[in-house]
XYZ file of C-alpha atoms in Angstrom:
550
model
C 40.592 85.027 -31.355
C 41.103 82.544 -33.606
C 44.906 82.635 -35.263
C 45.099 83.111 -38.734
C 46.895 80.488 -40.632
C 48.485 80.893 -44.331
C 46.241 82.469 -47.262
C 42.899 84.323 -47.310
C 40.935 84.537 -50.106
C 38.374 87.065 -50.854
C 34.763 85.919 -51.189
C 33.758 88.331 -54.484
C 36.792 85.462 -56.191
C 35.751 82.524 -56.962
C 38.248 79.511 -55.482
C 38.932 76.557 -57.386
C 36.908 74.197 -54.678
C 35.104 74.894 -51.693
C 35.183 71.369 -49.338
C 32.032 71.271 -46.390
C 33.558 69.832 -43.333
C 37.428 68.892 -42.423
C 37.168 65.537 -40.954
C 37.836 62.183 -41.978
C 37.279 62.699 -46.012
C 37.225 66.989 -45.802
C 40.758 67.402 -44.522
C 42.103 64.790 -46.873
C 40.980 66.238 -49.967
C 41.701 70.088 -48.961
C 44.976 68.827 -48.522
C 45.277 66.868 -51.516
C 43.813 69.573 -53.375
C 45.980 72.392 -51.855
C 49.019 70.544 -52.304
C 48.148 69.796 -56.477
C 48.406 73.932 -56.158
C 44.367 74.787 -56.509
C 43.246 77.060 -54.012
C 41.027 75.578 -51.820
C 38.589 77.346 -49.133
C 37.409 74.672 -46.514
C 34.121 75.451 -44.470
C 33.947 73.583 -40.667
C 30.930 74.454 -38.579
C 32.506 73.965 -35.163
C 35.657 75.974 -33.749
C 39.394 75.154 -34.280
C 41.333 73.541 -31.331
C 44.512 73.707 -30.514
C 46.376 70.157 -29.159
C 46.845 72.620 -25.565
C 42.926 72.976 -25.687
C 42.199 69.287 -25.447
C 40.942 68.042 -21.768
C 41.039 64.954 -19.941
C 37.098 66.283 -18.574
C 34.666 63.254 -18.812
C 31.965 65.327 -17.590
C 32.799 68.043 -20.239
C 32.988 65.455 -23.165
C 30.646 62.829 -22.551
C 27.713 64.610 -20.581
C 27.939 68.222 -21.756
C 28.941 66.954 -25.376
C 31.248 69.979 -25.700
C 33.268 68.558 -28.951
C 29.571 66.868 -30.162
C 27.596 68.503 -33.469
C 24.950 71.264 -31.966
C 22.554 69.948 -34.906
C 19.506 68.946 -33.458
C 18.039 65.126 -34.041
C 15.022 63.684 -33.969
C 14.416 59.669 -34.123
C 12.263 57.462 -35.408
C 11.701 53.766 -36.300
C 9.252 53.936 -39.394
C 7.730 56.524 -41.836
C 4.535 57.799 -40.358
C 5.626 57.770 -37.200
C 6.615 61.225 -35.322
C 9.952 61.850 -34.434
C 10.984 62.647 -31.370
C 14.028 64.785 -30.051
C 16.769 62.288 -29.381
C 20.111 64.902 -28.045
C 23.617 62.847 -28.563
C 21.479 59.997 -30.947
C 24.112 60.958 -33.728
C 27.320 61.026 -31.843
C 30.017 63.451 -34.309
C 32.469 65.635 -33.071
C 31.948 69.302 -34.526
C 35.730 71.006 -35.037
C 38.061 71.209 -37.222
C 38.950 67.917 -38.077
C 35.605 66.548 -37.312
C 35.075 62.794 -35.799
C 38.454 62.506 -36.724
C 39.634 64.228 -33.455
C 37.287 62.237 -31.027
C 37.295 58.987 -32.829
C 38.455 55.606 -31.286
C 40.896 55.274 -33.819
C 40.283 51.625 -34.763
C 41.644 51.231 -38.400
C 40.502 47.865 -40.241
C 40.633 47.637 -44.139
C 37.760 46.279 -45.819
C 37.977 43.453 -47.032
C 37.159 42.403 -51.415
C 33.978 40.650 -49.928
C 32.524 44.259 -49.271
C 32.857 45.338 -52.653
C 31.132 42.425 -54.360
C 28.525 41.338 -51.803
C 25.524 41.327 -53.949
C 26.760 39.199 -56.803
C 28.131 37.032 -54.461
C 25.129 36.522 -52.072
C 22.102 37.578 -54.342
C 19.522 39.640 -52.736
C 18.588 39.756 -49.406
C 14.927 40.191 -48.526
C 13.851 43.413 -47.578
C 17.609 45.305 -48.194
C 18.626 47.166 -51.439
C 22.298 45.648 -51.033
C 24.135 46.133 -54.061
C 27.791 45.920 -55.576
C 30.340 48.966 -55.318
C 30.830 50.493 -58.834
C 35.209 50.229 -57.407
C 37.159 47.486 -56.448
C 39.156 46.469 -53.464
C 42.299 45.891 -55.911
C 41.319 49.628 -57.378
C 41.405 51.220 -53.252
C 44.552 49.088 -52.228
C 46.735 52.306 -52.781
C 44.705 54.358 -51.139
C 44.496 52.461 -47.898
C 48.602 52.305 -48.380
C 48.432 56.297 -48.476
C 46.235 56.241 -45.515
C 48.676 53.705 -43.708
C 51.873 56.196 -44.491
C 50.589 59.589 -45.077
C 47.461 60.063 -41.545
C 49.514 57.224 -40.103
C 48.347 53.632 -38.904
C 50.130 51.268 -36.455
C 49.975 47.578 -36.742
C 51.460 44.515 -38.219
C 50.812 43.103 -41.527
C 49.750 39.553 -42.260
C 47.462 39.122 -40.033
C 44.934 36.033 -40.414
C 42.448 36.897 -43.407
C 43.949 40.506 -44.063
C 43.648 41.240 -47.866
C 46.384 42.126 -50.235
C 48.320 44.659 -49.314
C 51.396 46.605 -51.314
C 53.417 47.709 -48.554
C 53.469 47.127 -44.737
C 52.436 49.141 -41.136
C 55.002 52.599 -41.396
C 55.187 51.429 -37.467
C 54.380 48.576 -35.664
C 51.248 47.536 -33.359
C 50.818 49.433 -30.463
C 52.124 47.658 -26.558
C 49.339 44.913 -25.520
C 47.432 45.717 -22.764
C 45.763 43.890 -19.958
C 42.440 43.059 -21.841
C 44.459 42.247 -25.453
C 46.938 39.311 -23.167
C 43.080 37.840 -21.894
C 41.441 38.316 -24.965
C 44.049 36.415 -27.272
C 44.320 33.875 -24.845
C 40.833 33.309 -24.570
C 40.477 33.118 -28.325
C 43.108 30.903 -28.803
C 42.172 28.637 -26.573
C 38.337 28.705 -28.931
C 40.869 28.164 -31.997
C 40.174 31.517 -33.140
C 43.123 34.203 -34.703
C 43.637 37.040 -32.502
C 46.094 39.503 -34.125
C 47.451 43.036 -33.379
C 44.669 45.533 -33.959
C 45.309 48.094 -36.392
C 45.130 51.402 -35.337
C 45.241 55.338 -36.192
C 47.326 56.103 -33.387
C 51.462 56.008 -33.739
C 53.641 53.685 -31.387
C 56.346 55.567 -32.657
C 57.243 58.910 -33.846
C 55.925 59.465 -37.642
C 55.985 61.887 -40.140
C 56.730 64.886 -37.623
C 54.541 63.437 -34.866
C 55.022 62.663 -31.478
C 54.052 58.600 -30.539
C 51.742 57.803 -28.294
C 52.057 59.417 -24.191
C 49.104 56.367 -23.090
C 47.316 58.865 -21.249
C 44.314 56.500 -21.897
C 41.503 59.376 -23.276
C 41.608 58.246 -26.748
C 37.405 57.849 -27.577
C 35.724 60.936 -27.083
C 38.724 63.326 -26.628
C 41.238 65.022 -28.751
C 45.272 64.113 -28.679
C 47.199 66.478 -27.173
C 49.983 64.833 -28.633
C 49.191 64.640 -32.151
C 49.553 60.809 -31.868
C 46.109 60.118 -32.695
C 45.626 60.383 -36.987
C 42.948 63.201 -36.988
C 43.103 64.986 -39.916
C 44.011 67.903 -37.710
C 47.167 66.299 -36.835
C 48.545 64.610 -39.740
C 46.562 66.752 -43.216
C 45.233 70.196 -42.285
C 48.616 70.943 -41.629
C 50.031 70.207 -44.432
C 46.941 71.746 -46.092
C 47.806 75.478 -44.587
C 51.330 74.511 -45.597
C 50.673 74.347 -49.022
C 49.905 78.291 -48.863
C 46.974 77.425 -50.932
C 43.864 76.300 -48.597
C 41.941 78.360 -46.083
C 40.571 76.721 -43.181
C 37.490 78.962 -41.815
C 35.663 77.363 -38.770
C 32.563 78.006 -37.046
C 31.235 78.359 -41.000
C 27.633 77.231 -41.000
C 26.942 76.374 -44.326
C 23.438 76.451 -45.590
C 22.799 76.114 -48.820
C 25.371 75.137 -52.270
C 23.787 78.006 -55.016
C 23.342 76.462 -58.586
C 23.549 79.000 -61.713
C 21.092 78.821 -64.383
C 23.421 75.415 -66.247
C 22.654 74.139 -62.812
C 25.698 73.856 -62.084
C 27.361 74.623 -58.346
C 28.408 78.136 -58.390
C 28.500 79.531 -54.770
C 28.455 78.155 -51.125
C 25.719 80.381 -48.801
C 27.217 79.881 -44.942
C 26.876 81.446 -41.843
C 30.002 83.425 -39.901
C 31.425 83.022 -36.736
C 29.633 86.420 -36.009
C 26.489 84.843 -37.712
C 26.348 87.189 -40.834
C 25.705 85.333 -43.846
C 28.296 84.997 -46.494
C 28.612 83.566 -50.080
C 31.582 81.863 -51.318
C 31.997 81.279 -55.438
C 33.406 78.149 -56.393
C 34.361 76.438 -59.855
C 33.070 73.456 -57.690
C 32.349 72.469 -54.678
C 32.531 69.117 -52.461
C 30.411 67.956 -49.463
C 32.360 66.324 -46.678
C 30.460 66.768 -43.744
C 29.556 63.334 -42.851
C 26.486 60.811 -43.649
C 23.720 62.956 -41.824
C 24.794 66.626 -42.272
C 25.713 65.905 -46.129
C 21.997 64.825 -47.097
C 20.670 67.486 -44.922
C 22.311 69.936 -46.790
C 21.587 68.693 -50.384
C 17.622 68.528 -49.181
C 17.850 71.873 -47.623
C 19.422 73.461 -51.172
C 16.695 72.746 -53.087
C 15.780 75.188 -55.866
C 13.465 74.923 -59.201
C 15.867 73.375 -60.695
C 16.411 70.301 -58.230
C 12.948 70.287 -56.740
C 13.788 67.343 -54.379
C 17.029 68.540 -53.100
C 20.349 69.415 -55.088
C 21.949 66.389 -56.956
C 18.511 64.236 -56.007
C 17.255 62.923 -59.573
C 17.014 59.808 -58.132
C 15.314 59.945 -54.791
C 18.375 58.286 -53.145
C 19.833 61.375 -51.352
C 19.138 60.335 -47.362
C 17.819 57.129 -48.200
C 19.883 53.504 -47.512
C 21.407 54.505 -44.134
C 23.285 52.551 -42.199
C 25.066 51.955 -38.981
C 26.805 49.243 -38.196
C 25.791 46.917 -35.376
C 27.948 46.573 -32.100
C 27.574 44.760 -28.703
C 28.889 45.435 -25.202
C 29.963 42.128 -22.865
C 32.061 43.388 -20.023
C 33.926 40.859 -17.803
C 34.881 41.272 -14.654
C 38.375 39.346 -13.579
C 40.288 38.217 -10.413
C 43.196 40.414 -10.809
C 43.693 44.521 -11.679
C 43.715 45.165 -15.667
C 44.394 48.598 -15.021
C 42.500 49.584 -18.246
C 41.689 53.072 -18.197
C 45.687 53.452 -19.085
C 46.924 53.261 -23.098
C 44.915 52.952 -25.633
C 41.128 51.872 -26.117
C 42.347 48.329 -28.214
C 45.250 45.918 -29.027
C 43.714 42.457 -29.984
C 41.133 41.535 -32.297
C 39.815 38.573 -33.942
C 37.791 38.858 -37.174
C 36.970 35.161 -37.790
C 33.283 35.393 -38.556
C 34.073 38.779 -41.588
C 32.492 36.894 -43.909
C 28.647 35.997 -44.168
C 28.143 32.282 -43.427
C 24.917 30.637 -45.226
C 25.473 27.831 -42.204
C 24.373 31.111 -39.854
C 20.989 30.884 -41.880
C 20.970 35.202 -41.893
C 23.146 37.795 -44.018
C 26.173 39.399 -41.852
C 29.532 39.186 -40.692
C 31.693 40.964 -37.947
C 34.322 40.998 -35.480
C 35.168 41.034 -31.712
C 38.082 43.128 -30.272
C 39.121 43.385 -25.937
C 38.648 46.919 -24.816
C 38.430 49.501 -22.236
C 34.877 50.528 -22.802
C 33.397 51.388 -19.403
C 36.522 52.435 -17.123
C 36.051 55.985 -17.222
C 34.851 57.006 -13.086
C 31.327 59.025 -14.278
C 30.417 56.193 -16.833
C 31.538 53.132 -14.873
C 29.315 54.087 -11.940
C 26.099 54.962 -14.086
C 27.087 51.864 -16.535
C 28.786 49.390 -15.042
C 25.706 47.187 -13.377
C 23.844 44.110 -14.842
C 20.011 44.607 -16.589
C 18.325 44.352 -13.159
C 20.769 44.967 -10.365
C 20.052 48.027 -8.186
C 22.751 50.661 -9.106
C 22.746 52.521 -5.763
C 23.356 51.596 -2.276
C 26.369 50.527 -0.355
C 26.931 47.330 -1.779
C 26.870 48.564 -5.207
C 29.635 51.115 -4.251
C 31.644 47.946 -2.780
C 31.124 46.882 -6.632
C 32.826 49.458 -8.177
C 35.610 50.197 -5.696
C 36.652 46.306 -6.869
C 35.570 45.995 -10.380
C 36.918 49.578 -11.857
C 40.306 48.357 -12.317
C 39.159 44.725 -13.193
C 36.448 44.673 -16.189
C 37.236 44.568 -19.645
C 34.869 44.523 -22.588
C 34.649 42.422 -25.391
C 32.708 44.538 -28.105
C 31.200 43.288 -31.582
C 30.965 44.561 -34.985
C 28.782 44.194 -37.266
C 27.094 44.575 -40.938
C 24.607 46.707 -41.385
C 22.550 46.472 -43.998
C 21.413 49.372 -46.550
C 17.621 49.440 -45.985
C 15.867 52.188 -48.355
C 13.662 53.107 -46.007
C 16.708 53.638 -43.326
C 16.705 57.660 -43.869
C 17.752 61.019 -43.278
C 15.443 63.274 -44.146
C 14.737 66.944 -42.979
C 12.331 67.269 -39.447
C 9.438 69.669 -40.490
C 9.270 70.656 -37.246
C 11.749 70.765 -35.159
C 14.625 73.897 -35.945
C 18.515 74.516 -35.082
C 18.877 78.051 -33.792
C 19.374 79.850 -37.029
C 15.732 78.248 -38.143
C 16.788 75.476 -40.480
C 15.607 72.164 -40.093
C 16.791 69.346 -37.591
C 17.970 65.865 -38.868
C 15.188 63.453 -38.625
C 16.502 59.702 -38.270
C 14.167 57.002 -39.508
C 15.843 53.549 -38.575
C 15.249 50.136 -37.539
C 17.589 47.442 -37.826
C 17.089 44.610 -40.164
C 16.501 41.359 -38.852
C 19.489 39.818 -40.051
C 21.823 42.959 -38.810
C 20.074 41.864 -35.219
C 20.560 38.296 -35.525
C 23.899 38.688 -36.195
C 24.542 40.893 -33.623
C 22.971 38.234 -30.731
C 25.458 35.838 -32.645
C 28.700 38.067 -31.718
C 27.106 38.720 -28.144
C 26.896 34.487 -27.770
C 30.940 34.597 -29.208
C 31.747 37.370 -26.264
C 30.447 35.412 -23.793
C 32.185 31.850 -24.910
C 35.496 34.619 -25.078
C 34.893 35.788 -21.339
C 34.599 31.885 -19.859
C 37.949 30.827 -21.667
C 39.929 34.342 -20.978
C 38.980 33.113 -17.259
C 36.599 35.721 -16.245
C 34.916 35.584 -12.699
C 32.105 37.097 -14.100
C 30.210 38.502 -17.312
C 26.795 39.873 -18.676
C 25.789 40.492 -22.500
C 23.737 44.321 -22.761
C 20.724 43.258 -24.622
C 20.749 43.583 -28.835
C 17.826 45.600 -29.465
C 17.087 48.319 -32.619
C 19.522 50.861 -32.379
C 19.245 54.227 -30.669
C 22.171 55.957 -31.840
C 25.828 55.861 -33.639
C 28.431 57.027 -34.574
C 28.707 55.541 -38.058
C 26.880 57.546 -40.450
C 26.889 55.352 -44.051
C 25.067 54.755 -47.194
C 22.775 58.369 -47.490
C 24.443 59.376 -50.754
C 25.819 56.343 -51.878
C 28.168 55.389 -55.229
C 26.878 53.824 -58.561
C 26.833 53.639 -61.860
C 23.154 53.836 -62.285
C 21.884 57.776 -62.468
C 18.427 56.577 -61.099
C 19.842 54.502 -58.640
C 22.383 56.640 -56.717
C 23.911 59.803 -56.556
C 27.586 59.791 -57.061
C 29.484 57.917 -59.978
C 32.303 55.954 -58.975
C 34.775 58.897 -58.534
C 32.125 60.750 -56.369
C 30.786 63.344 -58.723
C 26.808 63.776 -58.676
C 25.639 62.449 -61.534
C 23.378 65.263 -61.416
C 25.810 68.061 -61.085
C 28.904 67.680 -63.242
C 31.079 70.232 -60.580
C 29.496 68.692 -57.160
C 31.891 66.202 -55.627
C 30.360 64.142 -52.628
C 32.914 61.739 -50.205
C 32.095 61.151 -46.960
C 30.435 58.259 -45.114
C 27.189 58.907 -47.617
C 29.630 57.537 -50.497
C 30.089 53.967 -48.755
C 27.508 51.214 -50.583
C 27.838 48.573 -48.029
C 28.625 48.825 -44.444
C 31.534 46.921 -43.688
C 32.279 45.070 -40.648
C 32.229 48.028 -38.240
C 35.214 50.401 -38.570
C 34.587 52.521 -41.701
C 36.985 55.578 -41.338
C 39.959 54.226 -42.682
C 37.727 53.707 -45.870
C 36.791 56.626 -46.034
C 39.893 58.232 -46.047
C 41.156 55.772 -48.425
C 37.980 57.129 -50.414
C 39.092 60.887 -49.862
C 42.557 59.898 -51.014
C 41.299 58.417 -54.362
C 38.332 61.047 -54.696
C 40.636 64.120 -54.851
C 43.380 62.416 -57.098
C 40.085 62.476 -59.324
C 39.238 65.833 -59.044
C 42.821 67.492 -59.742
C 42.608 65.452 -62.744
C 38.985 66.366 -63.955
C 39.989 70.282 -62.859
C 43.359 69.977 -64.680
C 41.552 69.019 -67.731
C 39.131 71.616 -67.773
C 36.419 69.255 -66.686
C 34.767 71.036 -63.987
């Protein structure tokens, strides 16, 4: 049974907003919201957890995907082509509190140079980049509310970091092991290693415990509350407000438009599998870059022939990723990595695009403990080409386990229109609606500048002192995590399909924030703006709703 928490509204009433999902973006603005005093119903498709629920069970998170999205994916590289099933090729957590619970936790601000890319650079063959309709100057509070309200640790001024009004509520998290080699090694390369921010508290903050360094931070839910999910640090305070509802295992299927075409009702799916409406004087989609399109394309009416809030053809279309690569290093002594947290050093000299490189992209490098879980280390952990079985590759990880780091890159992605999301005409979930089909092939300059971070990992790994070290090869992505661009912000009706305070411009009471909203990619680590997004998108909405404007 799941326990009931605060108010429960009726579903023949209609609630001032219903918000789609409760992760990153959804559990900021239901708290927001709640907290302004409008009553706010919140729909999650996966269960709620308690911190006592959480496991340290590889085998249960990684291989049986039990926290992962049950939304079925199929995968593609260009239109025409069939898509195939591809299980775990969209990696999102499916709780209460969403990615947000499973997430890494690695918190970097973007930087002005996102916002403004396009009139700084010009076009870029075969992309559709283009500026943001906001400014980093405009989001700067909002990333400070995201610092002191989820909770970020690190320490301010590093090299490059952008304005910012206020510093870290606590400071970086304890170095480990890989950070000490890493920011040696870079120094030595006259590069600017620096603390790495992250959503996880070295001390205790706003009511929540610091962090235990159990060491299952990516892929697994905090016990402790230390990690910044929005189930630790806003759903809380959401269900405090005695104002928002927070129903899970919710299924939502379809947003209802009246005959103004207007949003009127939310048609989901129970936890007993009944089907329910919920009335709404508006309603916002939060339920990340994939699921959000899905849903707009799958609530298509007469009205809004191509989807809901799809005028312009843009809903799905311009995904993006981000690009990453793996180097892992093996070294003479025990690193002991598989304790603390996944990062602590990171060097961000090559954010900007460089015309020198001779291709669009930027990105950074941080020292981490990617492969040091027991199940993944032995199926992951030899070169392209060694044998992975016999005795002498179980020699290889009794000694390596406790002495390989990884030096991983991030990376641009650029917004490619015919990068999609689009609805599988095939392929069904088990209630019968259609699967997520992923079309997506990396743009040559996303890949080049990908091999470029791979070269800088290496050169890191020789001057850290490494006895050994291989690059996994850069090839067209497969799968992410990062889920950007599908519904994204302008100022331009035919162009996009949220203004720039994330209200279709098709629907005047349909909010959309989420990773859809983003315009450009960033370097790699787009939650924090997203919540920074959330933060700014339902300061918005209280103010439209207070003036009668929805």
């Amino acid at each position: 049974m799941q326990q009931r928490r605060g108010v429960r509204y009726a579903l023949a009433s209609p609630v001032d907003f219903v918000v789609v999902g409760s992760g990153a973006a959804g559990g900021i603005i239901a708290k927001e919201l709640s907290v302004a005093g409008f009553a706010v119903v919140v729909l999650e498709k996966g269960p709620r957890l308690e911190p006592a629920q959480f496991e340290h069970d590889e085998f249960k998170y990684f291989f049986r995907n039990e926290l992962a999205s049950r939304t079925p994916v199929t995968w593609r590289q260009r239109a025409g082509e069939v898509a195939k099933p591809r299980p775990g090729g969209i990696w999102s957590a499916s709780l209460v509190g969403g990615s947000s619970v499973h997430f890494t936790a690695n918190f970097w601000r973007f930087r002005p140079t996102d916002f403004n890319e396009r009139s700084t650079l010009g076009a870029i063959p075969g992309a559709d980049l283009q500026d943001w309709p906001i400014t980093y100057d405009e989001l700067e509070p909002y990333y400070t509310k995201v610092d002191w309200d989820v909770g970020v640790s690190g320490e301010a001024g590093a090299w490059g970091e952008p304005r910012r009004s206020r510093p870290y509520p606590v400071p970086p998290l304890p170095v480990k092991s890989s950070g000490i080699l890493f920011e040696r090694g870079a120094r030595k390369l006259g590069w600017h290693p620096f603390p790495a921010p992250m959503a996880i508290l070295s001390r205790p903050h706003n009511g929540r415990m610091a962090c235990q360094n159990c060491g299952f931070c990516q892929g697994y839910g905090c016990e402790f509350g230390a990690k910044s999910s929005t189930l630790a640090s806003m759903i809380p305070l959401a269900e405090g407000s005695g104002r928002c509802e927070v129903r899970p295992n919710c299924h939502v299927r379809k947003v209802e438009v009246d005959a103004r075409g207007r949003a009127s009702a939310v048609i989901y799916y129970d936890a007993e599998g009944k089907e329910q409406r919920q009335r709404a004087r508006a309603v916002v989609l939060s339920c990340n870059g994939a699921e959000t399109p899905r849903l707009l394309l799958m609530s298509r009416s007469n009205r809004f022939p191509q989807g809901l809030a799809n005028s312009s053809g843009a809903v799905g279309r311009h995904l993006m990723f981000n690009g990453a690569t793996i180097t892992p290093g093996t070294y003479e002594h025990p690193l002991n990595e598989y304790k603390g947290v996944q990062v602590t050093r990171i060097a961000l000299d090559w954010y900007d695009s460089d015309p020198k490189r001779g291709f669009y992209g930027g990105g950074g490098l941080d020292a981490r403990a990617d492969i040091t879980l027991p199940i993944f280390f032995a199926l992951n952990a030899a070169e392209p080409g060694r044998r992975n079985w016999g005795a002498d590759y179980k020699r290889m990880l009794a000694h390596d386990f406790t002495r390989q780091m990884t030096v991983f890159g991030h990376t641009t992605s650029l917004p490619v229109a015919s990068n999609s999301i689009t609805l599988d005409p095939t392929h069904k979930d088990e209630r019968g609606l259609p699967a997520i089909r992923v079309t997506y092939r990396d743009h040559e300059d996303d890949l080049k500048m990908m091999r470029f971070l791979a070269e800088r990992s290496k050169e890191l790994h020789v001057a850290a002192g490494a006895v050994s070290h291989f690059a996994l090869p850069v090839e067209v992505s497969g799968g992410t995590a990062h889920l950007l661009g599908t519904c994204r912000m302008g100022n331009d009706p035919r162009t996009s399909v949220v203004d720039r305070n994330h209200r279709a411009h098709d629907v005047p009471n349909l909010f959309i924030c989420d990773g859809s909203s983003l315009v450009t990619s960033g370097r790699g680590q787009p939650t924090m703006t997203i919540m920074a997004l959330a933060f700014r998108a339902a300061e918005k909405m209280a103010q439209f709703a207070g003036r009668g404007e929805i």
